[in-house]
Amino acid sequence: MEGTSDVFTVENYLYFTRLIIGVVLCYLLYINFPELPFQWSLVSVVVAISPDNSTQLAKDRMIANLLGCVVGLVMFFIHPPNLLMLSIGVLLVVFIGLYFNMQGSIRSALAALVILMLYNNQSADWTLALDRLVCVIAGCLVALLVTLAFNYLFKVCRFKSPQPKDQAT
């Protein structure tokens, strides 16, 4: 099979490990705090953890998630979520993200916006949006902590953090 040798690399095993650790930690939040929508932290953690274990990328995605959450919360206060408000929110996130040169993490911001603006019933309660904001940020923090922990382990064990093949030159 072609391409299978690229799948079974140390870098990918480390990526899988970081993802599983992040998912397990967020799932524990989800199970132990059923009153909060921590399922959104699960989405957030898998979006925020990067294959290359880049601390900067994890920080950029966390900032992007905050951007999406802030825009979503502002839109929520202007008018209850609907297709028009979601569309305006998408435009705002993209415009602000491009303005601040966040091209690499705009999708994370858009995911956070959509998570925040979705609602399951007809009563658009702002506390629901606030709960989702907290849970998205929790997922980002877990992703950042997992990334920092792996980088610390590489430093303590004096291993060089593996770089993807396209960056190893």
JSON list of C-alpha atoms in Angstrom, two decimals:
[
{"chain": "A", "resi": 1, "resn": "MET", "atom": "CA", "xyz": [0.00, 0.00, 0.00]},
{"chain": "A", "resi": 2, "resn": "GLU", "atom": "CA", "xyz": [1.32, 3.34, -0.97]},
{"chain": "A", "resi": 3, "resn": "GLY", "atom": "CA", "xyz": [1.50, 6.05, 1.66]},
{"chain": "A", "resi": 4, "resn": "THR", "atom": "CA", "xyz": [1.22, 3.75, 4.68]},
{"chain": "A", "resi": 5, "resn": "SER", "atom": "CA", "xyz": [4.86, 4.32, 5.61]},
{"chain": "A", "resi": 6, "resn": "ASP", "atom": "CA", "xyz": [4.02, 8.01, 6.07]},
{"chain": "A", "resi": 7, "resn": "VAL", "atom": "CA", "xyz": [1.24, 7.16, 8.52]},
{"chain": "A", "resi": 8, "resn": "PHE", "atom": "CA", "xyz": [3.33, 5.12, 10.96]},
{"chain": "A", "resi": 9, "resn": "THR", "atom": "CA", "xyz": [5.85, 7.77, 11.96]},
{"chain": "A", "resi": 10, "resn": "VAL", "atom": "CA", "xyz": [7.00, 8.91, 15.39]},
{"chain": "A", "resi": 11, "resn": "GLU", "atom": "CA", "xyz": [5.50, 12.34, 14.69]},
{"chain": "A", "resi": 12, "resn": "ASN", "atom": "CA", "xyz": [2.08, 10.84, 13.97]},
{"chain": "A", "resi": 13, "resn": "TYR", "atom": "CA", "xyz": [2.17, 8.59, 17.04]},
{"chain": "A", "resi": 14, "resn": "LEU", "atom": "CA", "xyz": [2.96, 11.63, 19.16]},
{"chain": "A", "resi": 15, "resn": "TYR", "atom": "CA", "xyz": [0.11, 13.54, 17.48]},
{"chain": "A", "resi": 16, "resn": "PHE", "atom": "CA", "xyz": [-2.30, 10.66, 18.17]},
{"chain": "A", "resi": 17, "resn": "THR", "atom": "CA", "xyz": [-1.12, 10.58, 21.78]},
{"chain": "A", "resi": 18, "resn": "ARG", "atom": "CA", "xyz": [-1.62, 14.34, 22.25]},
{"chain": "A", "resi": 19, "resn": "LEU", "atom": "CA", "xyz": [-5.10, 14.10, 20.72]},
{"chain": "A", "resi": 20, "resn": "ILE", "atom": "CA", "xyz": [-6.12, 11.16, 22.91]},
{"chain": "A", "resi": 21, "resn": "ILE", "atom": "CA", "xyz": [-4.84, 12.87, 26.06]},
{"chain": "A", "resi": 22, "resn": "GLY", "atom": "CA", "xyz": [-6.72, 16.07, 25.14]},
{"chain": "A", "resi": 23, "resn": "VAL", "atom": "CA", "xyz": [-9.91, 14.14, 24.34]},
{"chain": "A", "resi": 24, "resn": "VAL", "atom": "CA", "xyz": [-9.70, 12.14, 27.58]},
{"chain": "A", "resi": 25, "resn": "LEU", "atom": "CA", "xyz": [-9.22, 15.29, 29.68]},
{"chain": "A", "resi": 26, "resn": "CYS", "atom": "CA", "xyz": [-12.14, 17.08, 28.00]},
{"chain": "A", "resi": 27, "resn": "TYR", "atom": "CA", "xyz": [-14.29, 13.96, 28.24]},
{"chain": "A", "resi": 28, "resn": "LEU", "atom": "CA", "xyz": [-13.63, 13.88, 31.98]},
{"chain": "A", "resi": 29, "resn": "LEU", "atom": "CA", "xyz": [-14.91, 17.47, 32.16]},
{"chain": "A", "resi": 30, "resn": "TYR", "atom": "CA", "xyz": [-17.95, 16.42, 30.11]},
{"chain": "A", "resi": 31, "resn": "ILE", "atom": "CA", "xyz": [-18.73, 13.49, 32.42]},
{"chain": "A", "resi": 32, "resn": "ASN", "atom": "CA", "xyz": [-18.01, 15.27, 35.72]},
{"chain": "A", "resi": 33, "resn": "PHE", "atom": "CA", "xyz": [-19.85, 18.51, 34.91]},
{"chain": "A", "resi": 34, "resn": "PRO", "atom": "CA", "xyz": [-23.00, 17.42, 33.06]},
{"chain": "A", "resi": 35, "resn": "GLU", "atom": "CA", "xyz": [-24.68, 20.77, 33.69]},
{"chain": "A", "resi": 36, "resn": "LEU", "atom": "CA", "xyz": [-22.21, 22.45, 31.29]},
{"chain": "A", "resi": 37, "resn": "PRO", "atom": "CA", "xyz": [-21.93, 21.76, 27.53]},
{"chain": "A", "resi": 38, "resn": "PHE", "atom": "CA", "xyz": [-18.39, 20.34, 27.67]},
{"chain": "A", "resi": 39, "resn": "GLN", "atom": "CA", "xyz": [-19.03, 18.41, 24.45]},
{"chain": "A", "resi": 40, "resn": "TRP", "atom": "CA", "xyz": [-17.90, 21.66, 22.82]},
{"chain": "A", "resi": 41, "resn": "SER", "atom": "CA", "xyz": [-14.56, 21.47, 24.62]},
{"chain": "A", "resi": 42, "resn": "LEU", "atom": "CA", "xyz": [-14.05, 18.12, 22.87]},
{"chain": "A", "resi": 43, "resn": "VAL", "atom": "CA", "xyz": [-14.56, 19.81, 19.50]},
{"chain": "A", "resi": 44, "resn": "SER", "atom": "CA", "xyz": [-12.28, 22.65, 20.54]},
{"chain": "A", "resi": 45, "resn": "VAL", "atom": "CA", "xyz": [-9.43, 20.42, 21.72]},
{"chain": "A", "resi": 46, "resn": "VAL", "atom": "CA", "xyz": [-9.28, 18.37, 18.52]},
{"chain": "A", "resi": 47, "resn": "VAL", "atom": "CA", "xyz": [-9.29, 21.55, 16.43]},
{"chain": "A", "resi": 48, "resn": "ALA", "atom": "CA", "xyz": [-6.61, 23.25, 18.54]},
{"chain": "A", "resi": 49, "resn": "ILE", "atom": "CA", "xyz": [-4.03, 20.44, 18.85]},
{"chain": "A", "resi": 50, "resn": "SER", "atom": "CA", "xyz": [-1.72, 20.54, 15.85]},
{"chain": "A", "resi": 51, "resn": "PRO", "atom": "CA", "xyz": [0.23, 17.65, 14.29]},
{"chain": "A", "resi": 52, "resn": "ASP", "atom": "CA", "xyz": [3.54, 19.50, 14.62]},
{"chain": "A", "resi": 53, "resn": "ASN", "atom": "CA", "xyz": [3.28, 20.16, 18.40]},
{"chain": "A", "resi": 54, "resn": "SER", "atom": "CA", "xyz": [3.73, 23.87, 17.78]},
{"chain": "A", "resi": 55, "resn": "THR", "atom": "CA", "xyz": [3.15, 25.98, 20.88]},
{"chain": "A", "resi": 56, "resn": "GLN", "atom": "CA", "xyz": [2.72, 29.05, 18.69]},
{"chain": "A", "resi": 57, "resn": "LEU", "atom": "CA", "xyz": [0.06, 27.35, 16.57]},
{"chain": "A", "resi": 58, "resn": "ALA", "atom": "CA", "xyz": [-1.79, 26.22, 19.72]},
{"chain": "A", "resi": 59, "resn": "LYS", "atom": "CA", "xyz": [-1.70, 29.82, 21.00]},
{"chain": "A", "resi": 60, "resn": "ASP", "atom": "CA", "xyz": [-2.85, 31.16, 17.62]},
{"chain": "A", "resi": 61, "resn": "ARG", "atom": "CA", "xyz": [-5.78, 28.75, 17.55]},
{"chain": "A", "resi": 62, "resn": "MET", "atom": "CA", "xyz": [-6.70, 29.69, 21.11]},
{"chain": "A", "resi": 63, "resn": "ILE", "atom": "CA", "xyz": [-6.71, 33.39, 20.16]},
{"chain": "A", "resi": 64, "resn": "ALA", "atom": "CA", "xyz": [-8.78, 32.51, 17.10]},
{"chain": "A", "resi": 65, "resn": "ASN", "atom": "CA", "xyz": [-11.25, 30.59, 19.25]},
{"chain": "A", "resi": 66, "resn": "LEU", "atom": "CA", "xyz": [-11.52, 33.61, 21.54]},
{"chain": "A", "resi": 67, "resn": "LEU", "atom": "CA", "xyz": [-12.20, 35.80, 18.49]},
{"chain": "A", "resi": 68, "resn": "GLY", "atom": "CA", "xyz": [-14.98, 33.47, 17.34]},
{"chain": "A", "resi": 69, "resn": "CYS", "atom": "CA", "xyz": [-16.45, 33.33, 20.85]},
{"chain": "A", "resi": 70, "resn": "VAL", "atom": "CA", "xyz": [-16.39, 37.11, 21.32]},
{"chain": "A", "resi": 71, "resn": "VAL", "atom": "CA", "xyz": [-18.00, 37.75, 17.93]},
{"chain": "A", "resi": 72, "resn": "GLY", "atom": "CA", "xyz": [-20.59, 35.04, 18.62]},
{"chain": "A", "resi": 73, "resn": "LEU", "atom": "CA", "xyz": [-21.41, 36.47, 22.04]},
{"chain": "A", "resi": 74, "resn": "VAL", "atom": "CA", "xyz": [-21.75, 40.00, 20.65]},
{"chain": "A", "resi": 75, "resn": "MET", "atom": "CA", "xyz": [-24.01, 38.70, 17.86]},
{"chain": "A", "resi": 76, "resn": "PHE", "atom": "CA", "xyz": [-26.06, 36.80, 20.45]},
{"chain": "A", "resi": 77, "resn": "PHE", "atom": "CA", "xyz": [-26.70, 40.05, 22.36]},
{"chain": "A", "resi": 78, "resn": "ILE", "atom": "CA", "xyz": [-27.63, 41.99, 19.21]},
{"chain": "A", "resi": 79, "resn": "HIS", "atom": "CA", "xyz": [-30.28, 39.51, 18.10]},
{"chain": "A", "resi": 80, "resn": "PRO", "atom": "CA", "xyz": [-31.15, 35.88, 18.81]},
{"chain": "A", "resi": 81, "resn": "PRO", "atom": "CA", "xyz": [-29.20, 33.56, 16.52]},
{"chain": "A", "resi": 82, "resn": "ASN", "atom": "CA", "xyz": [-30.60, 32.95, 13.06]},
{"chain": "A", "resi": 83, "resn": "LEU", "atom": "CA", "xyz": [-29.15, 32.50, 9.58]},
{"chain": "A", "resi": 84, "resn": "LEU", "atom": "CA", "xyz": [-28.65, 36.24, 9.03]},
{"chain": "A", "resi": 85, "resn": "MET", "atom": "CA", "xyz": [-26.86, 36.74, 12.37]},
{"chain": "A", "resi": 86, "resn": "LEU", "atom": "CA", "xyz": [-24.70, 33.66, 11.78]},
{"chain": "A", "resi": 87, "resn": "SER", "atom": "CA", "xyz": [-23.78, 34.94, 8.31]},
{"chain": "A", "resi": 88, "resn": "ILE", "atom": "CA", "xyz": [-22.90, 38.38, 9.66]},
{"chain": "A", "resi": 89, "resn": "GLY", "atom": "CA", "xyz": [-20.83, 36.70, 12.38]},
{"chain": "A", "resi": 90, "resn": "VAL", "atom": "CA", "xyz": [-18.96, 34.64, 9.77]},
{"chain": "A", "resi": 91, "resn": "LEU", "atom": "CA", "xyz": [-18.18, 37.79, 7.77]},
{"chain": "A", "resi": 92, "resn": "LEU", "atom": "CA", "xyz": [-17.00, 39.62, 10.89]},
{"chain": "A", "resi": 93, "resn": "VAL", "atom": "CA", "xyz": [-14.75, 36.76, 11.99]},
{"chain": "A", "resi": 94, "resn": "VAL", "atom": "CA", "xyz": [-13.17, 36.47, 8.55]},
{"chain": "A", "resi": 95, "resn": "PHE", "atom": "CA", "xyz": [-12.72, 40.25, 8.23]},
{"chain": "A", "resi": 96, "resn": "ILE", "atom": "CA", "xyz": [-11.20, 40.62, 11.72]},
{"chain": "A", "resi": 97, "resn": "GLY", "atom": "CA", "xyz": [-9.05, 37.51, 11.25]},
{"chain": "A", "resi": 98, "resn": "LEU", "atom": "CA", "xyz": [-7.67, 38.80, 7.96]},
{"chain": "A", "resi": 99, "resn": "TYR", "atom": "CA", "xyz": [-7.12, 42.26, 9.42]},
{"chain": "A", "resi": 100, "resn": "PHE", "atom": "CA", "xyz": [-5.01, 40.78, 12.23]},
{"chain": "A", "resi": 101, "resn": "ASN", "atom": "CA", "xyz": [-3.19, 38.40, 9.86]},
{"chain": "A", "resi": 102, "resn": "MET", "atom": "CA", "xyz": [-4.74, 35.24, 11.34]},
{"chain": "A", "resi": 103, "resn": "GLN", "atom": "CA", "xyz": [-5.18, 33.38, 8.03]},
{"chain": "A", "resi": 104, "resn": "GLY", "atom": "CA", "xyz": [-3.87, 30.11, 9.46]},
{"chain": "A", "resi": 105, "resn": "SER", "atom": "CA", "xyz": [-6.40, 29.96, 12.28]},
{"chain": "A", "resi": 106, "resn": "ILE", "atom": "CA", "xyz": [-9.56, 31.57, 10.89]},
{"chain": "A", "resi": 107, "resn": "ARG", "atom": "CA", "xyz": [-11.23, 28.16, 10.61]},
{"chain": "A", "resi": 108, "resn": "SER", "atom": "CA", "xyz": [-10.80, 27.68, 14.37]},
{"chain": "A", "resi": 109, "resn": "ALA", "atom": "CA", "xyz": [-12.46, 31.05, 14.94]},
{"chain": "A", "resi": 110, "resn": "LEU", "atom": "CA", "xyz": [-15.32, 30.11, 12.63]},
{"chain": "A", "resi": 111, "resn": "ALA", "atom": "CA", "xyz": [-15.83, 26.79, 14.44]},
{"chain": "A", "resi": 112, "resn": "ALA", "atom": "CA", "xyz": [-16.03, 28.62, 17.78]},
{"chain": "A", "resi": 113, "resn": "LEU", "atom": "CA", "xyz": [-18.50, 31.13, 16.31]},
{"chain": "A", "resi": 114, "resn": "VAL", "atom": "CA", "xyz": [-20.79, 28.38, 15.02]},
{"chain": "A", "resi": 115, "resn": "ILE", "atom": "CA", "xyz": [-20.58, 26.46, 18.31]},
{"chain": "A", "resi": 116, "resn": "LEU", "atom": "CA", "xyz": [-21.51, 29.57, 20.25]},
{"chain": "A", "resi": 117, "resn": "MET", "atom": "CA", "xyz": [-24.38, 30.61, 17.99]},
{"chain": "A", "resi": 118, "resn": "LEU", "atom": "CA", "xyz": [-26.06, 27.22, 17.64]},
{"chain": "A", "resi": 119, "resn": "TYR", "atom": "CA", "xyz": [-28.97, 26.64, 19.93]},
{"chain": "A", "resi": 120, "resn": "ASN", "atom": "CA", "xyz": [-31.32, 23.73, 20.42]},
{"chain": "A", "resi": 121, "resn": "ASN", "atom": "CA", "xyz": [-34.55, 25.43, 21.42]},
{"chain": "A", "resi": 122, "resn": "GLN", "atom": "CA", "xyz": [-36.49, 28.56, 20.59]},
{"chain": "A", "resi": 123, "resn": "SER", "atom": "CA", "xyz": [-35.45, 30.51, 23.67]},
{"chain": "A", "resi": 124, "resn": "ALA", "atom": "CA", "xyz": [-32.14, 32.18, 22.90]},
{"chain": "A", "resi": 125, "resn": "ASP", "atom": "CA", "xyz": [-30.71, 32.49, 26.39]},
{"chain": "A", "resi": 126, "resn": "TRP", "atom": "CA", "xyz": [-27.41, 34.36, 26.57]},
{"chain": "A", "resi": 127, "resn": "THR", "atom": "CA", "xyz": [-26.27, 32.16, 29.48]},
{"chain": "A", "resi": 128, "resn": "LEU", "atom": "CA", "xyz": [-26.23, 29.22, 27.06]},
{"chain": "A", "resi": 129, "resn": "ALA", "atom": "CA", "xyz": [-23.82, 31.17, 24.86]},
{"chain": "A", "resi": 130, "resn": "LEU", "atom": "CA", "xyz": [-21.71, 32.04, 27.90]},
{"chain": "A", "resi": 131, "resn": "ASP", "atom": "CA", "xyz": [-21.60, 28.38, 28.99]},
{"chain": "A", "resi": 132, "resn": "ARG", "atom": "CA", "xyz": [-20.46, 27.39, 25.51]},
{"chain": "A", "resi": 133, "resn": "LEU", "atom": "CA", "xyz": [-17.83, 30.13, 25.55]},
{"chain": "A", "resi": 134, "resn": "VAL", "atom": "CA", "xyz": [-16.41, 28.75, 28.81]},
{"chain": "A", "resi": 135, "resn": "CYS", "atom": "CA", "xyz": [-16.37, 25.21, 27.40]},
{"chain": "A", "resi": 136, "resn": "VAL", "atom": "CA", "xyz": [-14.71, 26.21, 24.12]},
{"chain": "A", "resi": 137, "resn": "ILE", "atom": "CA", "xyz": [-12.04, 28.09, 26.06]},
{"chain": "A", "resi": 138, "resn": "ALA", "atom": "CA", "xyz": [-11.59, 25.07, 28.35]},
{"chain": "A", "resi": 139, "resn": "GLY", "atom": "CA", "xyz": [-10.91, 22.91, 25.29]},
{"chain": "A", "resi": 140, "resn": "CYS", "atom": "CA", "xyz": [-8.38, 25.45, 24.03]},
{"chain": "A", "resi": 141, "resn": "LEU", "atom": "CA", "xyz": [-6.65, 25.55, 27.40]},
{"chain": "A", "resi": 142, "resn": "VAL", "atom": "CA", "xyz": [-6.47, 21.75, 27.52]},
{"chain": "A", "resi": 143, "resn": "ALA", "atom": "CA", "xyz": [-4.93, 21.75, 24.02]},
{"chain": "A", "resi": 144, "resn": "LEU", "atom": "CA", "xyz": [-2.41, 24.39, 25.03]},
{"chain": "A", "resi": 145, "resn": "LEU", "atom": "CA", "xyz": [-1.50, 22.57, 28.26]},
{"chain": "A", "resi": 146, "resn": "VAL", "atom": "CA", "xyz": [-1.06, 19.24, 26.44]},
{"chain": "A", "resi": 147, "resn": "THR", "atom": "CA", "xyz": [1.18, 20.94, 23.86]},
{"chain": "A", "resi": 148, "resn": "LEU", "atom": "CA", "xyz": [3.22, 22.69, 26.55]},
{"chain": "A", "resi": 149, "resn": "ALA", "atom": "CA", "xyz": [3.53, 19.44, 28.54]},
{"chain": "A", "resi": 150, "resn": "PHE", "atom": "CA", "xyz": [4.87, 17.57, 25.51]},
{"chain": "A", "resi": 151, "resn": "ASN", "atom": "CA", "xyz": [7.32, 20.37, 24.74]},
{"chain": "A", "resi": 152, "resn": "TYR", "atom": "CA", "xyz": [8.47, 20.33, 28.37]},
{"chain": "A", "resi": 153, "resn": "LEU", "atom": "CA", "xyz": [8.98, 16.56, 28.23]},
{"chain": "A", "resi": 154, "resn": "PHE", "atom": "CA", "xyz": [11.05, 16.91, 25.06]},
{"chain": "A", "resi": 155, "resn": "LYS", "atom": "CA", "xyz": [13.16, 19.57, 26.77]},
{"chain": "A", "resi": 156, "resn": "VAL", "atom": "CA", "xyz": [13.65, 17.61, 30.02]},
{"chain": "A", "resi": 157, "resn": "CYS", "atom": "CA", "xyz": [14.45, 14.38, 28.20]},
{"chain": "A", "resi": 158, "resn": "ARG", "atom": "CA", "xyz": [16.69, 16.34, 25.82]},
{"chain": "A", "resi": 159, "resn": "PHE", "atom": "CA", "xyz": [14.83, 15.07, 22.78]},
{"chain": "A", "resi": 160, "resn": "LYS", "atom": "CA", "xyz": [14.45, 17.29, 19.79]},
{"chain": "A", "resi": 161, "resn": "SER", "atom": "CA", "xyz": [10.78, 17.86, 19.07]},
{"chain": "A", "resi": 162, "resn": "PRO", "atom": "CA", "xyz": [10.03, 15.97, 15.84]},
{"chain": "A", "resi": 163, "resn": "GLN", "atom": "CA", "xyz": [9.32, 18.18, 12.85]},
{"chain": "A", "resi": 164, "resn": "PRO", "atom": "CA", "xyz": [7.08, 17.17, 9.96]},
{"chain": "A", "resi": 165, "resn": "LYS", "atom": "CA", "xyz": [9.02, 16.18, 6.84]},
{"chain": "A", "resi": 166, "resn": "ASP", "atom": "CA", "xyz": [8.11, 19.35, 4.94]},
{"chain": "A", "resi": 167, "resn": "GLN", "atom": "CA", "xyz": [9.60, 21.51, 7.76]},
{"chain": "A", "resi": 168, "resn": "ALA", "atom": "CA", "xyz": [12.69, 19.39, 8.47]},
{"chain": "A", "resi": 169, "resn": "THR", "atom": "CA", "xyz": [14.85, 20.95, 5.74]}
]
